[in-house]
XYZ file of C-alpha atoms in Angstrom:
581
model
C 0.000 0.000 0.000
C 1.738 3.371 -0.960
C 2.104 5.992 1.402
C -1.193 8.309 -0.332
C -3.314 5.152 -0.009
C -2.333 4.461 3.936
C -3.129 7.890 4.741
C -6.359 7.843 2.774
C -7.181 5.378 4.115
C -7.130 6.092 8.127
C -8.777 9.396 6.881
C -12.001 7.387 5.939
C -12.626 6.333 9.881
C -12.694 10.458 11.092
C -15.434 10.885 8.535
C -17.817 10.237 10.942
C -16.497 11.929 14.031
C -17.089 15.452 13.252
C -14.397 16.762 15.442
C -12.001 14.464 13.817
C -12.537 15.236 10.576
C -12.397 19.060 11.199
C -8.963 18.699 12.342
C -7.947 16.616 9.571
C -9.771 19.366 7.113
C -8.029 22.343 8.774
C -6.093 24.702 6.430
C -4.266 27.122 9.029
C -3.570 27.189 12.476
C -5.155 25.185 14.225
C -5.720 23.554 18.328
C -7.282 20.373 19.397
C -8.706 20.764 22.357
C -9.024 16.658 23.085
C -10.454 14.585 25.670
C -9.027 11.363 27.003
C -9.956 8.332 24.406
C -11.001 10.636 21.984
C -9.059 9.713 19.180
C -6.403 12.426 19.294
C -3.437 10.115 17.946
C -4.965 8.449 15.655
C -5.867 11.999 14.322
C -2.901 13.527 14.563
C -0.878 10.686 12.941
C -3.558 11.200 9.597
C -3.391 14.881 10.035
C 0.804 15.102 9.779
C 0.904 12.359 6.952
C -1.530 14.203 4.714
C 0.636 17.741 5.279
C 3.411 15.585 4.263
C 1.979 14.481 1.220
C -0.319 17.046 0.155
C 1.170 20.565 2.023
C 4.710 20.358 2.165
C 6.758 19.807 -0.775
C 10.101 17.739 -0.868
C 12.912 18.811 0.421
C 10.547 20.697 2.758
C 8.731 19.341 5.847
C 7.627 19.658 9.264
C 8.782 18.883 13.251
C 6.554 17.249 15.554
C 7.327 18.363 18.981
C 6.335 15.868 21.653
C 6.353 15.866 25.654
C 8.894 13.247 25.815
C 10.095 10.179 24.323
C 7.607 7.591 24.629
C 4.856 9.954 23.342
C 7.370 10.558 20.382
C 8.053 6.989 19.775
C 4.490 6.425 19.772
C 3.559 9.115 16.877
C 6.393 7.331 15.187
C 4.759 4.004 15.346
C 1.509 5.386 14.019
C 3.536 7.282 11.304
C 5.228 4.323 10.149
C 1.763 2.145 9.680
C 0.812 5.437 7.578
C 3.903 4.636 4.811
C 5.940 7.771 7.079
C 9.354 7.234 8.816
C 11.417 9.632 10.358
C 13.815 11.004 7.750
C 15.189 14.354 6.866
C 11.943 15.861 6.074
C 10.380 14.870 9.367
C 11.911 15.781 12.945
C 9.881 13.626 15.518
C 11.299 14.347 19.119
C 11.152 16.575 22.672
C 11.207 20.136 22.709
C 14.946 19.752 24.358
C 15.680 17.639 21.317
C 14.602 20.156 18.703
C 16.038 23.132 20.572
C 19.682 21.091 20.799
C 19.452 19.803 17.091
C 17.254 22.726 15.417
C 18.062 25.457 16.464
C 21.518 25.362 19.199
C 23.867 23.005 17.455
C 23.119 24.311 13.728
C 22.925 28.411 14.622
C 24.829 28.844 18.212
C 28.118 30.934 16.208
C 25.272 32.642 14.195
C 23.278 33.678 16.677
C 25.634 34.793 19.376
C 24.897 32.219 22.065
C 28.262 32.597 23.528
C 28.993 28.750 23.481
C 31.888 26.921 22.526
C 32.447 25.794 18.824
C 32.290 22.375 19.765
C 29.073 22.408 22.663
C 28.247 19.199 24.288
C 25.394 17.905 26.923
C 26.574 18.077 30.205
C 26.481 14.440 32.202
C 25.215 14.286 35.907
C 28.646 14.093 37.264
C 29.687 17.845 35.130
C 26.178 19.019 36.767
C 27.059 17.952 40.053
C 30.830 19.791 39.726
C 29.065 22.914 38.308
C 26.376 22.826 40.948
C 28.468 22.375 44.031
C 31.438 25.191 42.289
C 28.641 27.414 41.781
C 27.392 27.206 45.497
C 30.615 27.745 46.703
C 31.060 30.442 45.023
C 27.926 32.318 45.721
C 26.410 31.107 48.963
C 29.041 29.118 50.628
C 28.458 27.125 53.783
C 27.910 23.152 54.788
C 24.408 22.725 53.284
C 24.228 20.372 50.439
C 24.127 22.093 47.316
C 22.171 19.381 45.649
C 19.686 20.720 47.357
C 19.677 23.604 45.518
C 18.980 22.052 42.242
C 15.234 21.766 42.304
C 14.553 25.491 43.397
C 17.145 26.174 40.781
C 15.579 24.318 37.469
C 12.062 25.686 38.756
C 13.581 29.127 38.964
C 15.205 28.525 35.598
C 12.340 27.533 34.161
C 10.084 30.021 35.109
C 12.495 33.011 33.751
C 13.565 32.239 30.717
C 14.191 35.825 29.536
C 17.386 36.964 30.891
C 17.103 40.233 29.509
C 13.655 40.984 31.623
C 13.995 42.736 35.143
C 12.004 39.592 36.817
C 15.131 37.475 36.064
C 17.172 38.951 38.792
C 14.042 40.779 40.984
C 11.997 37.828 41.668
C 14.910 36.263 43.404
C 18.506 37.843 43.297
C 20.205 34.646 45.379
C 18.624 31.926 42.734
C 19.762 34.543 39.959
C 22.944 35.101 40.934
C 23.403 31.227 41.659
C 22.114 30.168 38.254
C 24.632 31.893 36.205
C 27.311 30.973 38.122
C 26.302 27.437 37.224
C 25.871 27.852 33.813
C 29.603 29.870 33.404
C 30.623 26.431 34.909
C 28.684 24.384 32.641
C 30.221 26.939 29.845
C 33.964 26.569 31.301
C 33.584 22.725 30.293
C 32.235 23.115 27.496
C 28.354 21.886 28.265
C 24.854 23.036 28.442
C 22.236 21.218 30.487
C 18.728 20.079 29.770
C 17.055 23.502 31.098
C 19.386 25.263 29.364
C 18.170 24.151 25.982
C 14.717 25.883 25.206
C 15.609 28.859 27.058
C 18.759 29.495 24.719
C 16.674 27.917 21.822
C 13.981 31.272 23.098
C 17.178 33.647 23.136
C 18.389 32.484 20.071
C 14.794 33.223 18.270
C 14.015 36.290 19.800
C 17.222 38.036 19.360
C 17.804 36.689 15.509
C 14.794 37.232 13.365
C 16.307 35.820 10.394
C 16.611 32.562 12.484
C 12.545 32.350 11.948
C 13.051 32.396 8.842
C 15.468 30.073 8.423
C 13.346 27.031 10.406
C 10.456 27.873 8.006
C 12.704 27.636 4.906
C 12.577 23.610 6.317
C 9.648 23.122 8.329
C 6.639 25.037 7.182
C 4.777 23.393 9.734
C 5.131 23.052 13.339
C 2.838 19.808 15.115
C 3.184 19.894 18.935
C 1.454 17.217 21.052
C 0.575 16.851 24.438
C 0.797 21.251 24.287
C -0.839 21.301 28.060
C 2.649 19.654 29.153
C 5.520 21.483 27.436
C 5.845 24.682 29.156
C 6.769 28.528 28.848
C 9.713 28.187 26.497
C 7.741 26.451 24.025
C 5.161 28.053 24.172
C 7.317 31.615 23.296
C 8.969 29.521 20.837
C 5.542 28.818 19.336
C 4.333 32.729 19.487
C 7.484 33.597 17.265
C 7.608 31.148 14.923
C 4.203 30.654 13.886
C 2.292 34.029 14.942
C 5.847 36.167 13.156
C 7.654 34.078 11.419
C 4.859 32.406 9.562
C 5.063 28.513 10.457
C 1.972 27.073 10.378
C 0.504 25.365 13.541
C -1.098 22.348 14.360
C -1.271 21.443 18.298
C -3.344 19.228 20.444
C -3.541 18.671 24.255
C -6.286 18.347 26.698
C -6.400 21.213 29.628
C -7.362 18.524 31.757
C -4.595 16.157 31.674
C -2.040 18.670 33.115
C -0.374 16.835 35.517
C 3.307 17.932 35.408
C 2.993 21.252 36.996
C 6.417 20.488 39.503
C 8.429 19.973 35.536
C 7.096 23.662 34.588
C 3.537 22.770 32.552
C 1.141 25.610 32.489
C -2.444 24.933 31.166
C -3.218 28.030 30.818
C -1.054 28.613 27.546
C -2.930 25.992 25.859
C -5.918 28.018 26.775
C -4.569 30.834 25.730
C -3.305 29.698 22.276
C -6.517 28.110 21.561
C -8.291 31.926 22.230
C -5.869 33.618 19.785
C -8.187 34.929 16.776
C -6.034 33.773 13.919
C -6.527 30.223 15.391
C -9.122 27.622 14.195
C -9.747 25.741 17.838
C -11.330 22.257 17.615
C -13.129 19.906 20.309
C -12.922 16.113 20.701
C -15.591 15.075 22.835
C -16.182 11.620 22.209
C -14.775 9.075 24.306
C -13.955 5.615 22.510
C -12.210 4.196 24.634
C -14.375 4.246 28.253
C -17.675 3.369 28.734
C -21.202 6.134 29.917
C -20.195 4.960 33.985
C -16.847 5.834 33.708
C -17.524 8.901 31.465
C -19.159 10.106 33.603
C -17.115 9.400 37.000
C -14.204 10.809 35.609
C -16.054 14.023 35.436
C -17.562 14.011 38.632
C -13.819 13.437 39.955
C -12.854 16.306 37.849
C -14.951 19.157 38.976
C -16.136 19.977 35.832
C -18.639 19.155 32.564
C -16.906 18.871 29.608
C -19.259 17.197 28.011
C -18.122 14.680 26.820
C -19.792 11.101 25.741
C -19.002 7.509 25.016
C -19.062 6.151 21.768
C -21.058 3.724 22.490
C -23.959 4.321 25.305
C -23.834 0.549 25.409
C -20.828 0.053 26.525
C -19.959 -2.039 29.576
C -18.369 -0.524 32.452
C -18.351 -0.036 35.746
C -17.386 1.701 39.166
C -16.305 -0.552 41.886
C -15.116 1.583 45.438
C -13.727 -1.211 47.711
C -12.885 -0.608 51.618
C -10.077 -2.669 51.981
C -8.978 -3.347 56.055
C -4.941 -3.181 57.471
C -2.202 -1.606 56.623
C -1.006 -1.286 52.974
C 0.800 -4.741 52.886
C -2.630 -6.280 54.013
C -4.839 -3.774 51.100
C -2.567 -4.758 48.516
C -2.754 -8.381 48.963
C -6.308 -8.487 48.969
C -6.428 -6.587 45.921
C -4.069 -9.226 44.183
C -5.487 -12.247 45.684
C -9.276 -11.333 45.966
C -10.010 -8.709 43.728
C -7.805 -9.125 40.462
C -9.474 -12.644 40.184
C -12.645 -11.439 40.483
C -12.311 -8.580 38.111
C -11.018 -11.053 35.286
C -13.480 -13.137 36.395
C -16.106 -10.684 35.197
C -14.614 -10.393 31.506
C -13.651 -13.734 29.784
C -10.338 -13.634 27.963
C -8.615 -10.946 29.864
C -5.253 -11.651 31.440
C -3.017 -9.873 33.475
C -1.207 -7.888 30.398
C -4.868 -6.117 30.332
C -5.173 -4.715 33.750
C -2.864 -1.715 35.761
C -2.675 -0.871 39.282
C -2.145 2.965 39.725
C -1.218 4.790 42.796
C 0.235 8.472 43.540
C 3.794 7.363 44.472
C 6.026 4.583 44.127
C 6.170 3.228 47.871
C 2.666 2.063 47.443
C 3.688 0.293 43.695
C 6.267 -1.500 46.326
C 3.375 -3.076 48.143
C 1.440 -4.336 45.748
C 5.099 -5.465 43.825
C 5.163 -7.616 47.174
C 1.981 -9.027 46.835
C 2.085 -10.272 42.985
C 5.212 -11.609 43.701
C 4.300 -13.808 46.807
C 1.713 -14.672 44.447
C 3.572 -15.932 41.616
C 2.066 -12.828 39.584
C 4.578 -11.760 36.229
C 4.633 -7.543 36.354
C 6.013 -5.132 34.395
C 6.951 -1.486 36.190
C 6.554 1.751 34.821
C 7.848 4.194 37.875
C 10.902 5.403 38.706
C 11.911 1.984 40.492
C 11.252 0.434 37.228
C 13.808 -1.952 35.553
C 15.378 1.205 33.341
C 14.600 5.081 33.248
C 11.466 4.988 31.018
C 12.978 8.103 29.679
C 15.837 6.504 28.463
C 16.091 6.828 24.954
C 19.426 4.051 24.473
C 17.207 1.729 26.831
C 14.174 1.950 24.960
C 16.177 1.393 21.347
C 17.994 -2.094 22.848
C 14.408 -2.979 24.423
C 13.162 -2.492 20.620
C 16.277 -4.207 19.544
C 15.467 -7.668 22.022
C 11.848 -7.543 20.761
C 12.958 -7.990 16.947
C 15.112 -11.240 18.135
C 12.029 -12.436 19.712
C 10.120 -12.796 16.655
C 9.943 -9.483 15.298
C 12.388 -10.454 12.525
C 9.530 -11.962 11.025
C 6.285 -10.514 12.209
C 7.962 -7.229 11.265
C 7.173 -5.230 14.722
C 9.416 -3.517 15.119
C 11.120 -3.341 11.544
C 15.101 -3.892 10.915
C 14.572 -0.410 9.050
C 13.323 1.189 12.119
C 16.077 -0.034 14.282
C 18.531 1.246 12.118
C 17.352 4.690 12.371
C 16.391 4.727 15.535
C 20.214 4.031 16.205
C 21.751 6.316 13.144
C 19.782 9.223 15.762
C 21.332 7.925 19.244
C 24.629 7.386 17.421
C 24.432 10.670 15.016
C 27.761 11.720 15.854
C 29.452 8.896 15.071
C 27.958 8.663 11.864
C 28.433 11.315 10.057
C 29.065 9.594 6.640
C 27.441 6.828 4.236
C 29.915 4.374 4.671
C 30.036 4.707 8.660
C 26.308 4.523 8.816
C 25.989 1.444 6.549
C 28.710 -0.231 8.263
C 26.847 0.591 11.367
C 23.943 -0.787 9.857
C 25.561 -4.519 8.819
C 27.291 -4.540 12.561
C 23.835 -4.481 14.213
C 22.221 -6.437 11.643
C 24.612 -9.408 12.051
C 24.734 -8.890 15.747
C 20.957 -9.728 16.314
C 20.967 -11.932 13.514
C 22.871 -14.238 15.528
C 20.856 -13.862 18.808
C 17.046 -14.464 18.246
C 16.523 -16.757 20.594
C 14.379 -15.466 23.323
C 15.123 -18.018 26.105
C 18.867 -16.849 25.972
C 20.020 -14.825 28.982
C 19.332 -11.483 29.170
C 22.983 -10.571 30.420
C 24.890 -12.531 27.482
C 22.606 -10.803 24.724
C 23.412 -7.657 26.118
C 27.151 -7.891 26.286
C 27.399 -9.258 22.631
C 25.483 -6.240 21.793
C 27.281 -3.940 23.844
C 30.950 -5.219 22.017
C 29.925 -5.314 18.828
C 27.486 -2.027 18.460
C 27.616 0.127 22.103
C 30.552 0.445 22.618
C 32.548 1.356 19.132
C 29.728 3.908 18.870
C 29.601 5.531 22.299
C 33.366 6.134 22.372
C 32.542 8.665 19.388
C 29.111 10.269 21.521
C 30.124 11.843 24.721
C 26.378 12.948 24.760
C 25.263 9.512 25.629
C 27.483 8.994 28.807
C 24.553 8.903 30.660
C 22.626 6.999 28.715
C 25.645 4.677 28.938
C 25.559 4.821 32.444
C 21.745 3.967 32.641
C 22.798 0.820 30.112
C 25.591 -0.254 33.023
C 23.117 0.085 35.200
C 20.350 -2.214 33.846
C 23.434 -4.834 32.866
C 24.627 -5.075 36.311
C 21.042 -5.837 37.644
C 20.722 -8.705 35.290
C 24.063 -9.947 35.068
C 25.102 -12.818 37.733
C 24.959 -11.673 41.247
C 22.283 -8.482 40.208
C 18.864 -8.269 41.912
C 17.496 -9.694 38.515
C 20.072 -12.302 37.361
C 18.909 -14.935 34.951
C 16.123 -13.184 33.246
C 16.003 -13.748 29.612
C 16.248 -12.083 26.170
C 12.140 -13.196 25.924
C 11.321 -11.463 29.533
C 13.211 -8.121 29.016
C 11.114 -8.095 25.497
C 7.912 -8.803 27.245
C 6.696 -11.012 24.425
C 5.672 -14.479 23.460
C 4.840 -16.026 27.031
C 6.242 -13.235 28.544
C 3.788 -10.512 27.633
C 1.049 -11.486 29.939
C 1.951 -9.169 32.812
C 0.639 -7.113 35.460
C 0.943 -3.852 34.932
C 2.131 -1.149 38.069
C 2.501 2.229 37.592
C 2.265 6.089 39.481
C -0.841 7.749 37.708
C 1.586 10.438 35.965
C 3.428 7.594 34.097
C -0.281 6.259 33.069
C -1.161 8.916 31.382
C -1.662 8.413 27.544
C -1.681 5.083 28.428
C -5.274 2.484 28.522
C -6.259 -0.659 30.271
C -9.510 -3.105 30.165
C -9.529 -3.096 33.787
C -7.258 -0.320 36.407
C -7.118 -0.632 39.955
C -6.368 3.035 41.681
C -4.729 1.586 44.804
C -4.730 3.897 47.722
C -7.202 6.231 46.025
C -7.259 7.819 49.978
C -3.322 9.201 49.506
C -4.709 11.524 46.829
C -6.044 13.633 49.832
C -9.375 15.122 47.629
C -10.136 17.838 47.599
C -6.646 19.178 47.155
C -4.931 21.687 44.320
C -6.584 21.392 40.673
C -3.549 19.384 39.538
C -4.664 16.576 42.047
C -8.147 16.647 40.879
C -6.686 16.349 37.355
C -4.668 13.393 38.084
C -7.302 11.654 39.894
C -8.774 12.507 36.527
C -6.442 10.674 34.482
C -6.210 7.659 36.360
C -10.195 7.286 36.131
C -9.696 7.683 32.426
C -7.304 5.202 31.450
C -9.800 2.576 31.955
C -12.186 1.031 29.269
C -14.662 -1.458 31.367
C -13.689 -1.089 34.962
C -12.059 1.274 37.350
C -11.561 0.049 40.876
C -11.045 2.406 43.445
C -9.198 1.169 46.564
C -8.851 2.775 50.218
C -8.533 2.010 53.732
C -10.996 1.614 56.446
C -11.620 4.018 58.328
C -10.633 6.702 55.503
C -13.702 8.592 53.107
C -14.660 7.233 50.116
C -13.136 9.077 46.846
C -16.635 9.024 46.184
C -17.339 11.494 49.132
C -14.080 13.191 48.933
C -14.921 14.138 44.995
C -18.048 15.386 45.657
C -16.345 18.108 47.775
């Protein structure tokens, strides 16, 4: 099927959602304003292959700005069913990633940045060294300038213009402190992640032929998940599309803000969507939950949106269970009394369909505990999970395991995927044809010869790291922490490590391996859906709270498609009562 004909295709099923098929019609700027299981990927992924094809002319194209990487390796996967894979035309990636590779590395001389010829990413250990020289040199004393570093990014953040008189009046001490960790950073030769969109801002606002220049190559800007990607963006956004002329497609949901503490602002969304020049668009329809749920999740919200199921019909249901003890006792009930029961409910589910959210990891460590007393296979997704979820090498050699597991033939994920994915990770060290399709016969022969998912875990990984990690990472001091994350996960599975003797099959999650429990904190849920979700310890969300809390009790109600089952202790309200406050 050619590329037209895919797209053409998935454009047929948004004919009869109305909101859909608006966005997919749209001609300028334009916001989706969508609702949880409303379609909004599936949208977006039709919208940006049809610009593609019919908007944007070769060599021209457009970036797609996401909130991290799993949201970006997501569009990707919907891309490539569409006939669309990342190339030169198409930037798919963070906002840190397109400030660092649009805009910084390209234009830093040209702009006036003030950074070295030859800028890298700073590691944790250079952070640490600028941090705690930068302390000493500006507050001094025995506290623990680590301490600092939260204020500091949040401060950082928040003023991105250095040239405006709130930079040094809001707080002189956090000022002064920041830029003596950034000359540090600069002494060595780094920046750090925060320091990315803000000099990607600088860089814009003080260079108007920069503009210019990004609309010469991508006429059209796509930004996802907008609710969630902060102040810098969104200035970014006002210059490049409101001056500069780039055309503007975004979607988020107001009501899935959760990441307030990493610098999200709702509001701009709101704001963006009010501008006149900008056609704004709502999803209301919910295909993915059923009318209870629907309708729960806006009671827990505060607020009518309203919004509908797909399907009136639909099955679901809202179970609140008062579960007696302390949390070692609640979460064994739920995994020995009330998982069975829910699957018992729904013939053919399995474990691999059901999650178990909860506000903070401790809790995930209970109910950990309790599937694993109970013989119960899990999968993690917090930050005590096997590997930083944000890990971008991590999540490329988990792709990698699941081609030797059968993907070789089923084609998910494809060779021709893999190899990109790693020509990005290893860019630097490919910066000609031959090097990349060397590159490209090393990895192919490495997994070639290991597709055999009951081999260990630990011997896979060190062929891969001799023959492909290594050779390249010695060329990409950017990755040292990524490297660091891959020692990490090695050690943990090699002999001795908390998880020695898993295999290649287990790390992939597939074949008889990919019917597992899913545990997770409600931000890492989000974007994410399940048959069946348990929201253990609903009672820790202390409702009625800020708005953010409302909003993430919110999401977790609406990752569920037939049941959500809320959990708290004796003794403690129902979330029933406490969202009716």
């Amino acid at each position: 099927m050619s590329e037209r004909a895919a797209y053409l295709r998935a454009a047929e099923q948004l004919k009869g959602n109305a909101g859909q098929w608006a966005a997919y019609e749209s001609t300028g700027h334009c916001v989706v304003l969508a609702g949880p299981g409303s379609g909004k990927t599936k949208t977006l992924a039709a919208k940006v292959a049809r610009m593609l094809a019919e908007d944007v002319h070769d060599p021209r194209g457009l970036a797609c700005i996401t909130f991290n990487n799993e949201c970006a390796r997501e569009l990707e996967d919907r891309l490539a069913a569409l006939g669309v894979e990342p190339s030169g035309r198409v930037f798919i990636g963070t906002v840190h990633s397109f400030s660092l590779t649009q805009i910084i590395l390209p234009y830093a001389k040209t702009a006036r940045l003030g950074l070295p010829d030859q800028v890298g990413v700073a590691t944790q250990a250079q952070q640490k060294r600028a941090l705690a020289a930068a302390y000493e040199s500006t507050i001094g004393g025995h506290s623990d300038p680590e301490d600092e570093r939260y204020p500091l990014n949040t401060y950082r953040r928040t003023h991105i213009d250095r040239s405006a008189s709130a930079w040094r009046d809001t707080d002189p001490r956090k000022a002064a402190l920041a830029e003596a960790y950034e000359a540090e950073l600069r002494a060595a030769g780094v920046i750090d992640f925060e320091d990315m969109p803000r000099l990607a801002f600088a860089a814009l606002k003080e260079n108007a032929w920069l503009g210019q220049a990004l609309f010469a190559k991508y006429p059209i800007l796509v930004i996802d998940e907008y609710q969630d990607l902060g102040t810098a963006l969104h200035r970014m956004v006002v210059g490049l599309c409101f001056k500069a002329g780039i055309r503007l497609f975004a979607v988020g949901d107001l009501d899935q803000s959760i990441y307030g503490f990493a610098g999200a602002r709702p509001d701009l969304l709101r704001k963006l969507s009010e501008r006149e020049e900008v056609e704004t668009i709502r999803l209301k329809v919910n295909y993915r939950s059923g009318t209870k749920i629907v309708a729960a999740a806006q009671a827990a919200l505060g607020e009518d949106r309203e919004y509908e199921a797909a399907d009136d019909d639909a099955v679901s249901e809202v179970f609140i269970e008062e579960l007696g003890g302390h949390y070692p006792a609640q979460a064994s009930e739920l995994i020995n009394r009330l998982l069975p029961e829910a699957l018992g409910r729904h013939e053919g589910l399995g474990y691999k369909n059901v999650a178990v959210l909860y506000e903070a990891a401790w809790l995930g460590d209970e109910v950990l505990a309790a599937a694993t007393a109970a013989g119960i296979p899990v999968v993690r997704n917090d930050k005590k999970s096997l590997y930083p979820r944000s890990s971008r090498l991590m999540q490329w050699i988990e792709q990698c395991s699941q081609w030797c597991c059968d993907g070789w033939k089923s084609g998910k994920p494809r060779f021709s995927r893999l190899a990109k994915g790693g020509h990005r990770l290893f860019a630097q060290a490919l910066r000609t044809e031959e090097r990349s399709l060397a590159f490209h016969r090393q990895l192919l022969t490495c997994l070639w010869e290991r597709r055999d998912g009951a081999d260990e875990l630990s011997e896979w990984l060190d062929a891969l790291n001799t023959a492909v990690l290594e050779p390249m990472a010695a060329a990409c001091p950017d990755l040292n922490d990524e490297m660091d994350n891959f020692a990490d996960f090695a050690a943990l599975v090699s002999q001795g490590g908390d998880r020695s003797g898993m295999t290649l099959g287990e790390f992939a999650g597939v074949g008889d391996h990919d019917d597992r429990l899913t545990l997770t904190t409600l931000h890492s849920a989000k974007g994410r859906e399940f048959d069946i979700v348990f929201m253990f310890g609903a009672d820790e969300l202390r409702l009625p709270g800020t708005a953010e809390k409302r909003r993430l009790f919110y999401v977790g109600f609406t990752r569920a498609k037939l049941e959500i089952i809320l959990t708290h202790r004796t003794g403690s309200p129902s979330p029933l009562e406490l969202i009716r406050k």
